[in-house]
Short mmCIF file of C-alpha atoms in Angstrom, two decimals:
data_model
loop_
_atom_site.label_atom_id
_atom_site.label_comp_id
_atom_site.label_asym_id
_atom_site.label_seq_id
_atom_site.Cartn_x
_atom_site.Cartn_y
_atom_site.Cartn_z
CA UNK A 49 33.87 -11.99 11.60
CA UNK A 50 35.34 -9.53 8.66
CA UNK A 51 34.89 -5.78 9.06
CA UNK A 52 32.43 -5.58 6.62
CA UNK A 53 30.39 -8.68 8.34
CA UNK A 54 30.13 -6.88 11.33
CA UNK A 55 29.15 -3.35 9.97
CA UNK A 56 26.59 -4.65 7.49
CA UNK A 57 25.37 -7.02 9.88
CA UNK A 58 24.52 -3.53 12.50
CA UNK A 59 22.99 -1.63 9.41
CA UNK A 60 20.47 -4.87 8.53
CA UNK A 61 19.59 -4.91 12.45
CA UNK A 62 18.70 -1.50 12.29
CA UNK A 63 15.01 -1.40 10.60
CA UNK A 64 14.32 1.56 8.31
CA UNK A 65 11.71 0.69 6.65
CA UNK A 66 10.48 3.21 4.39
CA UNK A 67 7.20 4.40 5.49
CA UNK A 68 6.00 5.31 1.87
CA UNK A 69 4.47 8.93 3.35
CA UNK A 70 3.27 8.01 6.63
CA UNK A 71 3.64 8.92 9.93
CA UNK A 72 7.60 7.56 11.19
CA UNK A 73 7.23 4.99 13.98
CA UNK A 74 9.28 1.79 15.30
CA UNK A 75 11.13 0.18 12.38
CA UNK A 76 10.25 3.68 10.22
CA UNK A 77 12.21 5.72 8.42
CA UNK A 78 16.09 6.52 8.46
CA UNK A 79 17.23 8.24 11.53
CA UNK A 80 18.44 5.60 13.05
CA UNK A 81 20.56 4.00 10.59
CA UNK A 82 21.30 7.70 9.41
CA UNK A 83 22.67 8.34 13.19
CA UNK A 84 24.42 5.28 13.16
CA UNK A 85 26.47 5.75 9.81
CA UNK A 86 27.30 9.15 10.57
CA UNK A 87 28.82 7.97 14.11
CA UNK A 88 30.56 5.26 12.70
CA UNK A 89 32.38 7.44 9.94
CA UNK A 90 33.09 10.21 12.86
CA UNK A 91 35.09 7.59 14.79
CA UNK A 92 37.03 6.92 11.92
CA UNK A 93 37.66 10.88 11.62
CA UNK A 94 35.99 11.00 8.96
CA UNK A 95 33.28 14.60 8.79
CA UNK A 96 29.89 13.79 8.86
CA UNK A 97 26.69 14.90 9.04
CA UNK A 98 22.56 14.46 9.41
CA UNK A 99 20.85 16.80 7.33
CA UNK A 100 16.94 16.48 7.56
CA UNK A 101 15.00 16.10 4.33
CA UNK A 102 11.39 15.38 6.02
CA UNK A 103 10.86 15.97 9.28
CA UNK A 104 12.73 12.73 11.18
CA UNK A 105 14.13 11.26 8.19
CA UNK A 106 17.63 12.59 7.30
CA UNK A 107 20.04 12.03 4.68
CA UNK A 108 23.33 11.54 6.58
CA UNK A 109 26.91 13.00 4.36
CA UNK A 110 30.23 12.52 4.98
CA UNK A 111 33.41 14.27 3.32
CA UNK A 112 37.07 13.16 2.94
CA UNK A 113 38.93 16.41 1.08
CA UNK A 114 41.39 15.44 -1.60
CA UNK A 115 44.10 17.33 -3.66
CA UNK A 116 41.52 18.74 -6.19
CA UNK A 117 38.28 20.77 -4.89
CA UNK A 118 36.09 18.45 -6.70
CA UNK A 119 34.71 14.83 -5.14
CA UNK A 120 33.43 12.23 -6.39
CA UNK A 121 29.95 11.61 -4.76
CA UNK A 122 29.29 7.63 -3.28
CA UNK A 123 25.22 7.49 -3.08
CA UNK A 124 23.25 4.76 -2.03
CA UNK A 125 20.36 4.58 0.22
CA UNK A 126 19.50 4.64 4.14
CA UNK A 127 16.12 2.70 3.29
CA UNK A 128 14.52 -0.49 2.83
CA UNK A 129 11.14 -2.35 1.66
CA UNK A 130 8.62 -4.10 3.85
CA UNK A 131 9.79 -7.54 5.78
CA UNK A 132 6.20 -8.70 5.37
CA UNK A 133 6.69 -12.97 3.96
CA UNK A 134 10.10 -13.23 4.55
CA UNK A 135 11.69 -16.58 5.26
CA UNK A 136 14.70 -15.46 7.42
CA UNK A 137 14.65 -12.59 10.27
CA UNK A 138 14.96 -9.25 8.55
CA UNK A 139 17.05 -8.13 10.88
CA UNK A 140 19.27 -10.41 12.74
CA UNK A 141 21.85 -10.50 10.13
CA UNK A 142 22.25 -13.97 10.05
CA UNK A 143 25.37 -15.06 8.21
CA UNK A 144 25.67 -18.29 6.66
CA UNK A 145 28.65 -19.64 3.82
CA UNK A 146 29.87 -16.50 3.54
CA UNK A 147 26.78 -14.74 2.66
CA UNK A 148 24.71 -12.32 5.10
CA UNK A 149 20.57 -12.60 5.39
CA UNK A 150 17.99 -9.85 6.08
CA UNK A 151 16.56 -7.07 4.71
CA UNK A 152 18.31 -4.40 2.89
CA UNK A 153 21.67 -6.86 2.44
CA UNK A 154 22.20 -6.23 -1.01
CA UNK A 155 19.04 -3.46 -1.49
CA UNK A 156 21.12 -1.00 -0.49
CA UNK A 157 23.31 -1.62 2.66
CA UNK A 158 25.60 -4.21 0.88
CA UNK A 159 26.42 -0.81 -0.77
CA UNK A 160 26.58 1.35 1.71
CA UNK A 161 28.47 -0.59 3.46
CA UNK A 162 31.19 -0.90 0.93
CA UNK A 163 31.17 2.99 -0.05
CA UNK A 164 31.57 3.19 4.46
CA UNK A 165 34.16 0.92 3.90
CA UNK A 166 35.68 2.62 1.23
CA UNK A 167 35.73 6.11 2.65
CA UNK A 168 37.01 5.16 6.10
CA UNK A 169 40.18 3.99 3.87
CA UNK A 170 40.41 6.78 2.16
CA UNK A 171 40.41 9.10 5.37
CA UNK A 172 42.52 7.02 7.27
CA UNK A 173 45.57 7.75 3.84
CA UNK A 174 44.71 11.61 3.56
CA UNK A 175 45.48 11.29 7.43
CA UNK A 176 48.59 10.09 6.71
CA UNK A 177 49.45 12.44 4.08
CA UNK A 178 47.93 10.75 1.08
CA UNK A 179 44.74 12.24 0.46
CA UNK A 180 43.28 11.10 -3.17
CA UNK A 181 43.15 13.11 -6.36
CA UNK A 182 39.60 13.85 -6.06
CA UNK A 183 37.73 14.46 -2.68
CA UNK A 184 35.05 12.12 -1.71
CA UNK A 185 31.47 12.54 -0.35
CA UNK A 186 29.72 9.56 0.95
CA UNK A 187 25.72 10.18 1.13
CA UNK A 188 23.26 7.55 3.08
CA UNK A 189 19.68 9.27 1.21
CA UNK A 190 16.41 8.56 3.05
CA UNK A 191 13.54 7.43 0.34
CA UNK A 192 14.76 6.39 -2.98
CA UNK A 193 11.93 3.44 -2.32
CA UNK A 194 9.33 5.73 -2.61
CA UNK A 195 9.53 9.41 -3.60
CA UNK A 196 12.77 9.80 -4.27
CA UNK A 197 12.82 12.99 -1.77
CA UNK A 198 16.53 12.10 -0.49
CA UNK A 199 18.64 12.16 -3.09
CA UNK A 200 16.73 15.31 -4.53
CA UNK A 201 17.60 17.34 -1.11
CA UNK A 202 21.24 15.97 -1.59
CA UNK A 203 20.80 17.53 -5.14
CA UNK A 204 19.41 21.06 -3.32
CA UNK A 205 22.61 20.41 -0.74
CA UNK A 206 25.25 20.22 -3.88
CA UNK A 207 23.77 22.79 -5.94
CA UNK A 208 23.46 25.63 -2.85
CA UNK A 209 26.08 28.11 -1.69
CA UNK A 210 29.14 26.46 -0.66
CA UNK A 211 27.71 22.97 -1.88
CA UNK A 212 30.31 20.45 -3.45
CA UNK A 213 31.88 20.55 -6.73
CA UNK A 214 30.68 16.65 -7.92
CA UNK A 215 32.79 15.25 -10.58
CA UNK A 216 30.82 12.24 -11.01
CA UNK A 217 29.23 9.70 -9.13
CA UNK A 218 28.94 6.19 -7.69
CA UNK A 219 25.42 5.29 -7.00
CA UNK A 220 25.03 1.63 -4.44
CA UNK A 221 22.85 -0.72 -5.84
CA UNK A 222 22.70 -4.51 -6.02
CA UNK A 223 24.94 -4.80 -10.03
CA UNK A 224 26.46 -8.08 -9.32
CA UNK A 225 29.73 -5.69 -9.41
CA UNK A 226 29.25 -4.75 -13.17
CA UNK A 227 29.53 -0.87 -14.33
CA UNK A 228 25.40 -0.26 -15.07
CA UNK A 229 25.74 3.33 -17.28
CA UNK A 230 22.27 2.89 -18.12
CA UNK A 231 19.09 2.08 -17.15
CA UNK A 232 15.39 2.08 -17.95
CA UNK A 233 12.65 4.74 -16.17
CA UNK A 234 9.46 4.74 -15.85
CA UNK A 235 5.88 6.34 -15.91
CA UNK A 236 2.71 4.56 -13.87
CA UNK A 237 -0.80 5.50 -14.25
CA UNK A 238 -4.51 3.96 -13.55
CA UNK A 239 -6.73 2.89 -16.28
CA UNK A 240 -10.11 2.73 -15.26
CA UNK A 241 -13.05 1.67 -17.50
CA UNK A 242 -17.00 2.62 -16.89
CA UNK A 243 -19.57 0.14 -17.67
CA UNK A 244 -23.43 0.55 -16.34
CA UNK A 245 -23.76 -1.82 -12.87
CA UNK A 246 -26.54 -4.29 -13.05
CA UNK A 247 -27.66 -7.36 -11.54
CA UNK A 248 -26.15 -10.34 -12.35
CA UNK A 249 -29.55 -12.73 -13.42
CA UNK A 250 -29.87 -9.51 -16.16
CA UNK A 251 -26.23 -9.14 -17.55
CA UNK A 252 -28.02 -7.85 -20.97
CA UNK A 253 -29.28 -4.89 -19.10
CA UNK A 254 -25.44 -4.13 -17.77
CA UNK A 255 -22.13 -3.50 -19.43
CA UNK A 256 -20.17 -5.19 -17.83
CA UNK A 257 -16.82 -2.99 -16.61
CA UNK A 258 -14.82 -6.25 -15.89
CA UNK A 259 -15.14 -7.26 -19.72
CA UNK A 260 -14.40 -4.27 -20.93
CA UNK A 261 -11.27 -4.45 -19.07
CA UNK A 262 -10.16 -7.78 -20.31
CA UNK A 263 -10.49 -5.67 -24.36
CA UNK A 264 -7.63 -3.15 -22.77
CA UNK A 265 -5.82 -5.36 -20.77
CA UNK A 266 -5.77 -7.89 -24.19
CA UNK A 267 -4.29 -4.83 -26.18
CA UNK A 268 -1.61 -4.43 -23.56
CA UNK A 269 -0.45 -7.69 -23.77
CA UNK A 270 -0.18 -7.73 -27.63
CA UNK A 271 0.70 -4.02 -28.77
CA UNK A 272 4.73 -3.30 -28.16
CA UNK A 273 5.00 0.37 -27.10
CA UNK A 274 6.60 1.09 -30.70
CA UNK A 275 9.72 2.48 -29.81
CA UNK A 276 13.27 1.01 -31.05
CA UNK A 277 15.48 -0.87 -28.84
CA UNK A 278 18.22 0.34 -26.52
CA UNK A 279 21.84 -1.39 -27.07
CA UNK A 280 22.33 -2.13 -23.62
CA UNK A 281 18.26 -2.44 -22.21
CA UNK A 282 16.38 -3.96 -24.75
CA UNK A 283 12.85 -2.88 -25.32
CA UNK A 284 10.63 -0.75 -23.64
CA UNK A 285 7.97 -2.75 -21.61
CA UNK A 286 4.36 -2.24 -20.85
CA UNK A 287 2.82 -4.29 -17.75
CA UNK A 288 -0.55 -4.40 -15.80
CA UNK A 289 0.76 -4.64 -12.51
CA UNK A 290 -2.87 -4.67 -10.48
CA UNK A 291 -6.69 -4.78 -11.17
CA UNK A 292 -9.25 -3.75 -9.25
CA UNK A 293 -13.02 -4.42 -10.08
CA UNK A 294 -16.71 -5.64 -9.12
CA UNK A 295 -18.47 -4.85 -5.79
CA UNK A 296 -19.95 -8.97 -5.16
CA UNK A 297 -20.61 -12.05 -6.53
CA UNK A 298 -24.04 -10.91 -8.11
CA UNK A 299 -23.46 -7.70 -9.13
CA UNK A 300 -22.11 -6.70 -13.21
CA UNK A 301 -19.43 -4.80 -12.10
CA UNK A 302 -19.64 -0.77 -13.49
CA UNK A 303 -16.09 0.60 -12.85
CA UNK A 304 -12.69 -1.45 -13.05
CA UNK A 305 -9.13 -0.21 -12.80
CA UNK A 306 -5.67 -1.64 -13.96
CA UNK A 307 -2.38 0.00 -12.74
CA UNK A 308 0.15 0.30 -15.76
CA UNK A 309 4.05 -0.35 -15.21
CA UNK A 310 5.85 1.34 -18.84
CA UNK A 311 9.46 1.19 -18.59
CA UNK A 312 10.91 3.89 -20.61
CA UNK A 313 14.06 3.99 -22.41
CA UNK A 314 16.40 6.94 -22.47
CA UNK A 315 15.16 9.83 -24.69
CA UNK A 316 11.70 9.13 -23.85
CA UNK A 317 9.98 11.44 -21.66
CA UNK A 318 7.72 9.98 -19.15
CA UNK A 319 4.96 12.72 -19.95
CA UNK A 320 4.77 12.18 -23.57
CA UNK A 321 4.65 8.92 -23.06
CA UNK A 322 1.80 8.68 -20.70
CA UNK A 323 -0.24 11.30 -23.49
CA UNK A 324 0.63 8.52 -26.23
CA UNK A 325 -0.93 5.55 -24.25
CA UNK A 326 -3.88 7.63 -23.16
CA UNK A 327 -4.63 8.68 -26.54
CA UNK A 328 -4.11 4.90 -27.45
CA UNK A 329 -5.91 3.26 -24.85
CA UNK A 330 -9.10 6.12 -24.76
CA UNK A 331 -9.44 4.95 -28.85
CA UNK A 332 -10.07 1.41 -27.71
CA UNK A 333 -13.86 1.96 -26.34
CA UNK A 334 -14.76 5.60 -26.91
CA UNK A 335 -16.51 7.01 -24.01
CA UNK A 336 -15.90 3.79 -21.76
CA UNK A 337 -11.40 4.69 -20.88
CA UNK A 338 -10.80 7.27 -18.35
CA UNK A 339 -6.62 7.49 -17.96
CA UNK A 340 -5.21 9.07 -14.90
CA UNK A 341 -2.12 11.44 -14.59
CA UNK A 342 0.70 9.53 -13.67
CA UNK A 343 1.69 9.00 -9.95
CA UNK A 344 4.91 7.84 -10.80
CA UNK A 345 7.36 9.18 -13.04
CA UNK A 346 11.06 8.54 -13.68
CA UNK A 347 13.58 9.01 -15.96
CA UNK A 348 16.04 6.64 -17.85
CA UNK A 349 19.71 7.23 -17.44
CA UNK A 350 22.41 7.12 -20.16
CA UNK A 351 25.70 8.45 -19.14
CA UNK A 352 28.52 8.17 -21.31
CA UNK A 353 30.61 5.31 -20.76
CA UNK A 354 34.16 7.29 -21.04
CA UNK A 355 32.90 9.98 -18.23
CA UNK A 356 35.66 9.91 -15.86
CA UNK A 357 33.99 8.15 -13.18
CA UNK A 358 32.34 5.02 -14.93
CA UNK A 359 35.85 5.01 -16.74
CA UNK A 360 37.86 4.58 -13.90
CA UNK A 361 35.19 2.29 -12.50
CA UNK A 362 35.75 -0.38 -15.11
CA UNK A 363 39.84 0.28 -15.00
CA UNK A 364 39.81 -0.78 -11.69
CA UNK A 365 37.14 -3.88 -12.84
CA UNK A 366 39.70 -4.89 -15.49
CA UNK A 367 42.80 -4.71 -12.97
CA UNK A 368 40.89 -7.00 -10.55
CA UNK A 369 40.61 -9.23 -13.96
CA UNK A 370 36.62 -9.06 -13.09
CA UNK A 371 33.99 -7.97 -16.74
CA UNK A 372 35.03 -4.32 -17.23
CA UNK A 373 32.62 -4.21 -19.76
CA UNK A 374 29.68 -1.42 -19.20
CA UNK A 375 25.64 -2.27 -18.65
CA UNK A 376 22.58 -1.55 -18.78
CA UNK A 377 19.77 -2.19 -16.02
CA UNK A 378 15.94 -2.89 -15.82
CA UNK A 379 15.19 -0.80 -12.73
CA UNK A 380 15.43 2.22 -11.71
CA UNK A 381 17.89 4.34 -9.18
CA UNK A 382 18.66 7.45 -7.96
CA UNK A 383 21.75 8.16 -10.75
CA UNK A 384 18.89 9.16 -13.09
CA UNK A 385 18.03 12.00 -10.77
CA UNK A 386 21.89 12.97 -10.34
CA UNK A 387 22.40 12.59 -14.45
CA UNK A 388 19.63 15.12 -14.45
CA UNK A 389 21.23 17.56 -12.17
CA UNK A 390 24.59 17.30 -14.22
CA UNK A 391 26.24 14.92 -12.36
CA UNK A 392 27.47 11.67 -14.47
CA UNK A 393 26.63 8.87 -12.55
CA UNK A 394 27.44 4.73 -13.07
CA UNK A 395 25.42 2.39 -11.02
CA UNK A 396 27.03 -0.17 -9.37
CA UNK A 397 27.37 -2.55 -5.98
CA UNK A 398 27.34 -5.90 -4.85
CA UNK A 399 24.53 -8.68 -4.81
CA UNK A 400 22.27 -9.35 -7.62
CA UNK A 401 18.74 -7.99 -7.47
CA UNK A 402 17.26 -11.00 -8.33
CA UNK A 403 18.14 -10.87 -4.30
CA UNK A 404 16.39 -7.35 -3.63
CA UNK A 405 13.22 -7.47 -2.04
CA UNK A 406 13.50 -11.21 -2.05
CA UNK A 407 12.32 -13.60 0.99
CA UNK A 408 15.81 -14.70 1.46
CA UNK A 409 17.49 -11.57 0.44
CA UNK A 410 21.31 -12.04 1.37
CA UNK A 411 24.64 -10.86 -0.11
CA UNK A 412 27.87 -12.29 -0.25
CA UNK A 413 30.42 -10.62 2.17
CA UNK A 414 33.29 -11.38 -0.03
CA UNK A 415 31.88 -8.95 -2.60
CA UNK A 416 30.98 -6.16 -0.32
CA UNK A 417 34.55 -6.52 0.70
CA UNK A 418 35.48 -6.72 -3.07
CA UNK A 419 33.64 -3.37 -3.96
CA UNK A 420 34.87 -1.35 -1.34
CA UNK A 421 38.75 -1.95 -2.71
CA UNK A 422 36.97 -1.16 -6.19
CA UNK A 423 35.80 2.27 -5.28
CA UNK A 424 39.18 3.06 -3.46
CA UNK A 425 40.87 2.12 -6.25
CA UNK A 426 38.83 4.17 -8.62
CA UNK A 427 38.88 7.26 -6.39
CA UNK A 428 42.36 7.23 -6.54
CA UNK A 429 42.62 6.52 -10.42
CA UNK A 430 41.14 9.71 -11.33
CA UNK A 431 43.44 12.71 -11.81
CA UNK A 432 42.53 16.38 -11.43
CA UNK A 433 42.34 17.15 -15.45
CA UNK A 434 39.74 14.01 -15.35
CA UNK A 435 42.33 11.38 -16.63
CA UNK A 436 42.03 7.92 -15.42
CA UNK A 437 45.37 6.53 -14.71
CA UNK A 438 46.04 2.81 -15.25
CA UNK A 439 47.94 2.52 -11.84
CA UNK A 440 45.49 3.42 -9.65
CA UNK A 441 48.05 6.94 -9.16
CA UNK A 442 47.01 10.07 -9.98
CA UNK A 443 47.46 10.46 -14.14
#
């Protein structure tokens, strides 16, 4: 078995599932995966560290110094979705033609396990005397399935006294190894609409809640969101993603809800956005649309493809003669968060997240392997002015 088959195939047999705000039990949370990358990097001397976010679920970061005080920061994250209606065991790690099965393979560990990879390299040549231009810090975050609470602690970490210069940054996620510079964010809210109950032998003596529903969800489907397309994601999208309505099978249902999915583009803010489709949607039926406040926001990211880091990222795509062309994706990661805090970020990993979340999800170990000489090779392309040498020297 290859290095990397053997370290991704501990991190997938190590459940950390996130437990979306509840209690942390067996198969919850981070802190054993956490413990386990931070002991791995230690017995490759490289510095690491847990550093508790919530109580029991720590983001783990490790540092490799380089010539210039700044790093470039490797993120990708500790946790994972539910197993529930998988087809292969979630965690045995089960490899098979060159590809390895279970949860979290290529949503995020595939990742992780490269930027591990990666960074073990890079200590092992500062031991030697060649340290890179730029330091690096590898961070495992707890929760970017959820809440995003770890990489906003990492971004408390960075920005308080003595925290790390960042440069740039690398987040893990499943890009089919192409340079993502942008991608879309979001804002989700409940609809709900209020009819008058009734029984169902007297429907004319009822408004029906359920009906009223099908009028928004109707508008939804036909009315775009109005805004102009992004070069590299498309259109902004609008989707009911769940209903819930009626009480039995003879009752006119007086109250139904719809959850709403919009995918923003960059230069949208999620907040404004949400006011324009309540305004929109409460129009439809005066007096019948209540819109919540939004329990999920996020925000697109657009960094600019000649930052150093996505720069040296797709010189070091282009001298492995792989598409060093930049992209955008549909989802959302934790880069929009860094972006926010200052920090140009690229998004980028092996496996394909058609994979993520998946019944089957695997990854191929060939790519993992592939990535981490990427992300050496891209560490050690950037120079201290921010140049990105063709040689993968310093410039």
């Amino acid at each position: 078995m290859t290095a990397s088959g053997e370290l991704l195939k501990d991190l997938v047999g190590i459940a950390s599932v996130n437990p979306r705000g509840g209690p942390v039990g067996p198969g919850l949370g981070e802190a054993a995966v956490a413990g386990y990358v931070r002991n791995w990097l230690a017995a490759r001397g490289v510095r690491a560290e847990l550093r508790e976010v919530l109580p029991g679920r720590p983001n783990v970061v490790a540092t490799v110094p380089g010539r210039d005080p700044r790093f470039v920061l490797l993120e990708s994250h500790l946790d994972t979705v539910e197993t529930g209606g998988m087809s292969v065991d979630p965690f045995a790690g089960t490899i098979r033609d060159g590809r390895l099965y279970g949860r979290g393979a290529c949503d995020a560990k595939g990742p992780l396990a490269a930027f591990m990879l990666a960074t073990a390299e890079l200590a092992a040549a500062s031991a030697a005397g060649d340290p890179p231009p730029f330091g690096v810090v590898l961070a495992g975050v707890m929760d970017e399935e959820h809440a995003y609470q770890g990489v906003l602690g990492l971004i408390s970490d960075l920005d308080g006294p003595g925290g790390e210069q960042v440069a740039g940054a690398v987040v893990g996620e499943p890009t089919g190894l192409a340079a993502a510079v942008a991608h879309k964010g979001c804002v989700r809210y409940t609809v709900r609409t209020l009819g008058t109950a009734g029984h169902s032998s007297r429907p004319d003596e009822a408004v029906n809640a359920v009906t009223l529903m099908s009028r928004v969800i109707d508008h939804l489907d036909r009315a775009s969101p109005g805004v102009p397309p992004h070069a590299l994601l498309g259109a902004a999208t609008r989707t009911v993603t769940r209903v819930r309505g009626g009480l039995g099978p003879n009752t006119v249902p007086g109250r139904c809800e719809i959850d709403v999915d919009r995918r923003t583009l960059p230069g949208e803010d999620p907040i404004d956005v949400w006011r324009k489709d309540r305004e929109e949607l409460t129009a439809l039926i005066p007096g019948r649309i209540e819109v919540d406040e939004p329990f999920t926001l996020d925000y697109a990211l657009d960094t600019p493809a000649a930052s150093p880091v996505p720069a040296a990222l797709c010189g070091a795509l282009a001298a492995a003669g792989l598409d060093a062309s930049v992209h955008g994706m549909p989802f959302g990661t934790d880069a929009s968060k860094l972006a926010r805090a200052g920090i140009p970020s690229v998004v980028f990993g092996p496996g394909s997240v058609t994979d993520a979340h998946s019944a089957d999800e695997s990854v191929a170990l060939a790519d993992v392997d592939l990535a981490a000489r990427l992300i050496v090779q891209t560490v050690r392309s950037i120079s201290s002015d921010g140049s990105v040498s063709s040689d993968g020297g310093p410039g």
